[in-house]
mmCIF file of C-alpha atoms in Angstrom:
data_model
loop_
_atom_site.group_PDB
_atom_site.id
_atom_site.type_symbol
_atom_site.label_atom_id
_atom_site.label_comp_id
_atom_site.label_asym_id
_atom_site.label_seq_id
_atom_site.Cartn_x
_atom_site.Cartn_y
_atom_site.Cartn_z
ATOM 1 C CA ALA F 1 -19.673 5.829 -0.251
ATOM 2 C CA GLN F 2 -20.610 2.538 2.156
ATOM 3 C CA ASP F 3 -19.741 0.736 -1.140
ATOM 4 C CA ILE F 4 -16.245 2.102 -1.215
ATOM 5 C CA GLY F 5 -16.026 1.128 2.465
ATOM 6 C CA LYS F 6 -16.733 -2.780 1.775
ATOM 7 C CA GLY F 7 -14.170 -2.361 -1.509
ATOM 8 C CA VAL F 8 -10.983 -0.986 0.474
ATOM 9 C CA SER F 9 -11.292 -3.399 2.982
ATOM 10 C CA MET F 10 -10.943 -6.182 0.819
ATOM 11 C CA VAL F 11 -7.944 -4.434 -0.732
ATOM 12 C CA PHE F 12 -5.813 -3.225 2.328
ATOM 13 C CA THR F 13 -5.039 -6.706 3.962
ATOM 14 C CA ARG F 14 -2.592 -7.027 6.924
ATOM 15 C CA SER F 15 0.426 -7.734 4.427
ATOM 16 C CA CYS F 16 -0.530 -4.560 2.058
ATOM 17 C CA GLN F 17 -0.715 -1.990 5.690
ATOM 18 C CA TYR F 18 3.238 -3.482 6.666
ATOM 19 C CA ALA F 19 4.010 -2.688 2.905
ATOM 20 C CA VAL F 20 2.236 0.737 3.342
ATOM 21 C CA ARG F 21 3.418 1.808 6.900
ATOM 22 C CA ALA F 22 7.209 0.735 5.792
ATOM 23 C CA VAL F 23 7.297 2.684 2.687
ATOM 24 C CA ALA F 24 5.769 5.946 4.548
ATOM 25 C CA TYR F 25 8.347 5.071 7.560
ATOM 26 C CA LEU F 26 11.408 4.901 5.151
ATOM 27 C CA ALA F 27 9.696 8.411 3.595
ATOM 28 C CA THR F 28 9.998 10.067 6.594
ATOM 29 C CA TYR F 29 13.988 9.849 5.374
ATOM 30 C CA GLU F 30 16.221 11.281 2.987
ATOM 31 C CA GLU F 31 16.707 10.070 -0.262
ATOM 32 C CA GLY F 32 19.099 7.240 -0.058
ATOM 33 C CA HIS F 33 19.081 6.893 3.859
ATOM 34 C CA LEU F 34 19.191 3.087 4.570
ATOM 35 C CA CYS F 35 16.809 1.475 7.408
ATOM 36 C CA ARG F 36 17.284 -2.455 8.846
ATOM 37 C CA ALA F 37 14.185 -4.147 8.816
ATOM 38 C CA GLN F 38 14.444 -4.736 12.365
ATOM 39 C CA GLU F 39 13.967 -0.985 12.781
ATOM 40 C CA ILE F 40 11.670 -0.672 10.597
ATOM 41 C CA ALA F 41 9.882 -3.554 12.468
ATOM 42 C CA GLY F 42 10.363 -2.432 15.978
ATOM 43 C CA SER F 43 8.872 1.400 14.808
ATOM 44 C CA GLN F 44 6.054 0.073 13.358
ATOM 45 C CA GLY F 45 5.089 -3.106 15.357
ATOM 46 C CA ILE F 46 5.074 -5.510 12.814
ATOM 47 C CA PRO F 47 6.592 -8.718 13.171
ATOM 48 C CA ALA F 48 9.749 -8.833 11.920
ATOM 49 C CA PRO F 49 9.846 -12.104 9.995
ATOM 50 C CA PHE F 50 6.077 -11.126 8.751
ATOM 51 C CA LEU F 51 7.967 -7.949 7.350
ATOM 52 C CA ALA F 52 11.036 -9.080 5.291
ATOM 53 C CA ALA F 53 8.941 -10.954 3.271
ATOM 54 C CA VAL F 54 7.007 -7.664 2.764
ATOM 55 C CA LEU F 55 10.108 -5.976 1.972
ATOM 56 C CA GLN F 56 11.733 -7.956 -0.299
ATOM 57 C CA ASN F 57 8.600 -7.969 -2.361
ATOM 58 C CA LEU F 58 8.710 -4.289 -2.558
ATOM 59 C CA ALA F 59 11.892 -4.700 -3.227
ATOM 60 C CA ARG F 60 11.037 -6.667 -6.565
ATOM 61 C CA ALA F 61 8.865 -4.266 -7.718
ATOM 62 C CA GLY F 62 11.065 -1.510 -7.285
ATOM 63 C CA LEU F 63 9.611 0.435 -4.499
ATOM 64 C CA MET F 64 12.338 -0.178 -2.385
ATOM 65 C CA LYS F 65 16.281 -1.343 -3.304
ATOM 66 C CA SER F 66 17.877 -3.661 -0.532
ATOM 67 C CA PHE F 67 21.391 -3.635 -0.086
ATOM 68 C CA LYS F 68 23.192 -6.586 1.686
ATOM 69 C CA GLY F 69 25.608 -6.592 4.661
ATOM 70 C CA PRO F 70 26.774 -4.647 8.149
ATOM 71 C CA LYS F 71 25.480 -1.675 6.494
ATOM 72 C CA GLY F 72 22.630 -2.527 4.343
ATOM 73 C CA GLY F 73 19.282 -2.164 4.483
ATOM 74 C CA PHE F 74 16.271 -0.749 2.522
ATOM 75 C CA CYS F 75 15.642 2.476 1.035
ATOM 76 C CA LEU F 76 12.812 3.866 -1.435
ATOM 77 C CA GLY F 77 13.410 2.645 -5.204
ATOM 78 C CA ARG F 78 11.993 6.132 -6.402
ATOM 79 C CA PRO F 79 10.989 9.332 -4.590
ATOM 80 C CA ALA F 80 7.771 8.666 -2.394
ATOM 81 C CA HIS F 81 5.983 11.044 -4.688
ATOM 82 C CA ARG F 82 6.248 8.632 -7.826
ATOM 83 C CA ILE F 83 5.003 5.140 -5.365
ATOM 84 C CA THR F 84 0.964 5.493 -5.025
ATOM 85 C CA LEU F 85 -0.455 3.171 -2.985
ATOM 86 C CA TYR F 86 -1.656 1.083 -5.886
ATOM 87 C CA ASP F 87 1.951 0.738 -6.461
ATOM 88 C CA ILE F 88 2.454 -0.795 -3.680
ATOM 89 C CA LEU F 89 -0.910 -3.098 -2.817
ATOM 90 C CA GLU F 90 0.220 -4.680 -6.715
ATOM 91 C CA ALA F 91 3.705 -5.151 -5.372
ATOM 92 C CA ILE F 92 2.126 -7.412 -2.607
ATOM 93 C CA GLY F 93 -0.742 -8.742 -4.739
ATOM 94 C CA SER F 94 -3.653 -7.217 -3.151
ATOM 95 C CA LEU F 95 -5.183 -5.994 -5.835
ATOM 96 C CA SER F 96 -7.030 -9.671 -6.482
ATOM 97 C CA GLY F 97 -10.093 -7.927 -4.854
ATOM 98 C CA LEU F 98 -10.743 -5.396 -6.744
ATOM 99 C CA THR F 99 -9.689 -7.340 -10.659
ATOM 100 C CA ARG F 100 -11.832 -10.270 -10.034
ATOM 101 C CA CYS F 101 -15.684 -10.995 -10.524
ATOM 102 C CA ALA F 102 -17.198 -9.180 -7.426
ATOM 103 C CA ILE F 103 -19.441 -12.969 -6.678
ATOM 104 C CA GLY F 104 -16.532 -15.198 -7.271
ATOM 105 C CA LEU F 105 -17.495 -16.496 -11.407
ATOM 106 C CA GLU F 106 -14.125 -18.086 -12.594
ATOM 107 C CA ASP F 107 -15.216 -15.240 -15.624
ATOM 108 C CA CYS F 108 -17.538 -12.279 -16.423
ATOM 109 C CA PRO F 109 -17.031 -11.908 -20.942
ATOM 110 C CA GLY F 110 -18.457 -8.568 -22.602
ATOM 111 C CA ASP F 111 -21.636 -9.586 -22.781
ATOM 112 C CA ILE F 112 -22.243 -12.117 -19.878
ATOM 113 C CA LEU F 113 -21.852 -10.383 -16.498
ATOM 114 C CA CYS F 114 -22.793 -11.436 -13.434
ATOM 115 C CA PRO F 115 -25.346 -9.886 -11.826
ATOM 116 C CA LEU F 116 -23.514 -7.460 -9.923
ATOM 117 C CA HIS F 117 -21.118 -6.112 -12.763
ATOM 118 C CA ASP F 118 -23.023 -2.774 -13.209
ATOM 119 C CA ARG F 119 -23.110 -1.780 -9.880
ATOM 120 C CA TRP F 120 -20.032 -2.976 -8.570
ATOM 121 C CA GLU F 121 -17.735 -1.805 -11.669
ATOM 122 C CA PRO F 122 -18.398 1.955 -10.337
ATOM 123 C CA VAL F 123 -17.409 1.434 -6.793
ATOM 124 C CA ARG F 124 -14.105 -0.709 -8.501
ATOM 125 C CA GLN F 125 -12.869 2.147 -10.606
ATOM 126 C CA SER F 126 -13.858 4.943 -8.038
ATOM 127 C CA VAL F 127 -11.187 2.658 -5.485
ATOM 128 C CA ILE F 128 -8.367 1.809 -7.885
ATOM 129 C CA ASP F 129 -8.567 5.812 -8.540
ATOM 130 C CA TYR F 130 -8.263 6.428 -5.112
ATOM 131 C CA LEU F 131 -5.569 4.387 -4.907
ATOM 132 C CA GLN F 132 -3.641 5.363 -7.883
ATOM 133 C CA GLY F 133 -4.397 9.360 -6.798
ATOM 134 C CA VAL F 134 -2.752 9.053 -3.380
ATOM 135 C CA THR F 135 1.000 8.539 -3.596
ATOM 136 C CA VAL F 136 3.642 8.085 -0.392
ATOM 137 C CA ALA F 137 4.420 11.459 -0.041
ATOM 138 C CA ASP F 138 0.492 12.565 0.251
ATOM 139 C CA MET F 139 0.455 10.185 3.049
ATOM 140 C CA GLU F 140 4.015 11.327 4.734
ATOM 141 C CA VAL F 141 1.932 14.825 5.175
ATOM 142 C CA ALA F 142 -1.089 13.598 6.347
ATOM 143 C CA LEU F 143 0.903 11.168 9.143
ATOM 144 C CA ALA F 144 3.387 14.350 10.440
ATOM 145 C CA GLN F 145 -0.441 16.282 10.188
ATOM 146 C CA LYS F 146 -1.897 13.682 12.823
ATOM 147 C CA LYS F 147 0.958 13.249 14.401
ATOM 148 C CA GLU F 148 1.407 16.773 14.992
ATOM 149 C CA LEU F 149 -2.249 17.069 15.891
ATOM 150 C CA MET F 150 -2.107 14.055 18.525
ATOM 151 C CA ASP F 151 0.628 15.791 20.290
ATOM 152 C CA LEU F 152 -1.466 19.011 20.796
ATOM 153 C CA LEU F 153 -4.948 16.562 22.008
ATOM 154 C CA GLY F 154 -2.058 14.712 24.778
ATOM 155 C CA ALA F 155 -3.400 11.909 22.786
#
């Protein structure tokens, strides 16, 4: 479990955290509801210029739709139950920590593996499985439950 925690922290860069929060925020609205980048940034405490670049990456990957103009904004590009954490990380370019050699070697060809490969591979695969198994809809439910609990506790 300790190794998995290290692998996850390598994956969740600031850009990724902002992307996950933005997508989860949009998932709280009805399908097709548009939110301006400034609204998302303000509600999530994310610097607006930084978020704009993140949102564009998500839109290019098809996870969001972007509409220009005075009534424009962003909405999810597909239903929340069809967007995984893996999809978000892939769109932001945050998967390199899971795909490259654990000790930074250029290449680990089949029978000439780096010294950490055998131990890192199951950890890497566990993290990938986790990321592919958690959807934005799952996050939306978990966040709502956490908010409800925090409200009850007065936190």
